[in-house]
């Protein structure tokens, strides 16, 4: 048997989207983020990872990323949320 991930995409808010220099992530219920966040390319390559998050907003620096589409994956241990965002210039 395998491990199944529970998807909960209604939990996470990303703003602004499209983003230029940074994107912020928060939970809709204003609770603290906990767990890990990964930023991935459109082909699934992990570009950044943040672990041990314990505040209610995470600001992610996008200045090193080229213009294009990306995914953010948030895993709080109870479920996984995946959101798409676009980096503009």
PDB file of C-alpha atoms in Angstrom:
ATOM      1  CA  UNK A   1       0.000   0.000   0.000  1.00  0.00           C
ATOM      2  CA  UNK A   2       1.133   3.563  -0.649  1.00  0.00           C
ATOM      3  CA  UNK A   3       0.866   6.838   1.177  1.00  0.00           C
ATOM      4  CA  UNK A   4      -1.915   9.073  -0.024  1.00  0.00           C
ATOM      5  CA  UNK A   5      -1.789  12.834   0.296  1.00  0.00           C
ATOM      6  CA  UNK A   6      -4.917  14.747   1.202  1.00  0.00           C
ATOM      7  CA  UNK A   7      -5.261  17.783  -1.053  1.00  0.00           C
ATOM      8  CA  UNK A   8      -6.614  20.925   0.580  1.00  0.00           C
ATOM      9  CA  UNK A   9      -6.160  23.794  -1.872  1.00  0.00           C
ATOM     10  CA  UNK A  10      -8.735  26.033  -0.189  1.00  0.00           C
ATOM     11  CA  UNK A  11      -6.440  26.525   2.803  1.00  0.00           C
ATOM     12  CA  UNK A  12      -3.723  28.689   1.248  1.00  0.00           C
ATOM     13  CA  UNK A  13      -3.733  32.233  -0.169  1.00  0.00           C
ATOM     14  CA  UNK A  14      -0.900  33.551  -2.386  1.00  0.00           C
ATOM     15  CA  UNK A  15      -0.532  37.251  -3.084  1.00  0.00           C
ATOM     16  CA  UNK A  16       0.222  39.152  -5.219  1.00  0.00           C
ATOM     17  CA  UNK A  17      -0.262  36.826  -8.182  1.00  0.00           C
ATOM     18  CA  UNK A  18       1.323  37.506 -10.607  1.00  0.00           C
ATOM     19  CA  UNK A  19       4.310  38.469  -8.484  1.00  0.00           C
ATOM     20  CA  UNK A  20       7.508  40.378  -9.272  1.00  0.00           C
ATOM     21  CA  UNK A  21      10.078  40.366  -6.425  1.00  0.00           C
ATOM     22  CA  UNK A  22       8.242  38.361  -3.771  1.00  0.00           C
ATOM     23  CA  UNK A  23       5.087  36.403  -3.090  1.00  0.00           C
ATOM     24  CA  UNK A  24       3.420  36.075   0.301  1.00  0.00           C
ATOM     25  CA  UNK A  25       1.602  32.994   1.530  1.00  0.00           C
ATOM     26  CA  UNK A  26      -0.970  32.816   4.325  1.00  0.00           C
ATOM     27  CA  UNK A  27      -3.766  30.554   5.495  1.00  0.00           C
ATOM     28  CA  UNK A  28      -7.380  31.585   4.885  1.00  0.00           C
ATOM     29  CA  UNK A  29      -8.325  31.092   8.552  1.00  0.00           C
ATOM     30  CA  UNK A  30      -5.396  33.304   9.683  1.00  0.00           C
ATOM     31  CA  UNK A  31      -3.864  30.440  11.666  1.00  0.00           C
ATOM     32  CA  UNK A  32      -0.114  30.051  11.834  1.00  0.00           C
ATOM     33  CA  UNK A  33       1.586  28.175   9.041  1.00  0.00           C
ATOM     34  CA  UNK A  34       3.290  25.005  10.218  1.00  0.00           C
ATOM     35  CA  UNK A  35       5.281  22.409   8.372  1.00  0.00           C
ATOM     36  CA  UNK A  36       7.075  22.955   5.078  1.00  0.00           C
ATOM     37  CA  UNK A  37       6.749  24.933   1.870  1.00  0.00           C
ATOM     38  CA  UNK A  38       8.416  24.120  -1.425  1.00  0.00           C
ATOM     39  CA  UNK A  39       8.654  26.175  -4.609  1.00  0.00           C
ATOM     40  CA  UNK A  40       8.714  24.071  -7.777  1.00  0.00           C
ATOM     41  CA  UNK A  41       9.202  24.667 -11.482  1.00  0.00           C
ATOM     42  CA  UNK A  42       6.454  23.654 -13.904  1.00  0.00           C
ATOM     43  CA  UNK A  43       8.303  20.372 -14.498  1.00  0.00           C
ATOM     44  CA  UNK A  44       8.428  19.541 -10.788  1.00  0.00           C
ATOM     45  CA  UNK A  45      11.999  20.558  -9.946  1.00  0.00           C
ATOM     46  CA  UNK A  46      12.278  21.810  -6.358  1.00  0.00           C
ATOM     47  CA  UNK A  47      13.817  25.294  -6.424  1.00  0.00           C
ATOM     48  CA  UNK A  48      13.373  26.435  -2.799  1.00  0.00           C
ATOM     49  CA  UNK A  49      12.307  24.903   0.486  1.00  0.00           C
ATOM     50  CA  UNK A  50      11.230  26.395   3.791  1.00  0.00           C
ATOM     51  CA  UNK A  51      10.798  24.143   6.819  1.00  0.00           C
ATOM     52  CA  UNK A  52       9.799  24.683  10.425  1.00  0.00           C
ATOM     53  CA  UNK A  53       7.498  27.605   9.638  1.00  0.00           C
ATOM     54  CA  UNK A  54       5.670  28.905  12.695  1.00  0.00           C
ATOM     55  CA  UNK A  55       4.226  32.296  11.766  1.00  0.00           C
ATOM     56  CA  UNK A  56       1.018  33.335  10.043  1.00  0.00           C
ATOM     57  CA  UNK A  57       2.638  34.614   6.820  1.00  0.00           C
ATOM     58  CA  UNK A  58       5.628  33.544   4.745  1.00  0.00           C
ATOM     59  CA  UNK A  59       7.282  35.998   2.338  1.00  0.00           C
ATOM     60  CA  UNK A  60       9.171  34.214  -0.441  1.00  0.00           C
ATOM     61  CA  UNK A  61      11.910  36.059  -2.360  1.00  0.00           C
ATOM     62  CA  UNK A  62      11.507  35.490  -6.111  1.00  0.00           C
ATOM     63  CA  UNK A  63      14.316  37.765  -7.334  1.00  0.00           C
ATOM     64  CA  UNK A  64      16.526  34.828  -8.387  1.00  0.00           C
ATOM     65  CA  UNK A  65      13.787  33.116 -10.416  1.00  0.00           C
ATOM     66  CA  UNK A  66      13.258  33.807 -14.123  1.00  0.00           C
ATOM     67  CA  UNK A  67       9.878  34.998 -15.401  1.00  0.00           C
ATOM     68  CA  UNK A  68       7.434  32.093 -15.710  1.00  0.00           C
ATOM     69  CA  UNK A  69       4.992  29.798 -13.964  1.00  0.00           C
ATOM     70  CA  UNK A  70       5.692  27.983 -10.682  1.00  0.00           C
ATOM     71  CA  UNK A  71       3.981  25.891  -8.019  1.00  0.00           C
ATOM     72  CA  UNK A  72       4.038  26.275  -4.250  1.00  0.00           C
ATOM     73  CA  UNK A  73       3.425  23.134  -2.208  1.00  0.00           C
ATOM     74  CA  UNK A  74       2.439  23.516   1.449  1.00  0.00           C
ATOM     75  CA  UNK A  75       2.474  20.441   3.696  1.00  0.00           C
ATOM     76  CA  UNK A  76       1.270  20.886   7.277  1.00  0.00           C
ATOM     77  CA  UNK A  77       1.364  17.187   8.172  1.00  0.00           C
ATOM     78  CA  UNK A  78      -2.423  16.919   7.870  1.00  0.00           C
ATOM     79  CA  UNK A  79      -2.691  17.564   4.151  1.00  0.00           C
ATOM     80  CA  UNK A  80      -1.014  19.116   1.142  1.00  0.00           C
ATOM     81  CA  UNK A  81      -1.976  22.282  -0.740  1.00  0.00           C
ATOM     82  CA  UNK A  82      -0.553  23.095  -4.163  1.00  0.00           C
ATOM     83  CA  UNK A  83      -1.026  26.519  -5.737  1.00  0.00           C
ATOM     84  CA  UNK A  84       0.197  27.896  -9.051  1.00  0.00           C
ATOM     85  CA  UNK A  85       1.672  31.383  -9.372  1.00  0.00           C
ATOM     86  CA  UNK A  86       3.315  33.453 -12.081  1.00  0.00           C
ATOM     87  CA  UNK A  87       6.520  35.473 -11.799  1.00  0.00           C
ATOM     88  CA  UNK A  88       6.380  38.621 -13.929  1.00  0.00           C
ATOM     89  CA  UNK A  89       9.041  41.287 -14.513  1.00  0.00           C
TER      90      UNK A  89
END
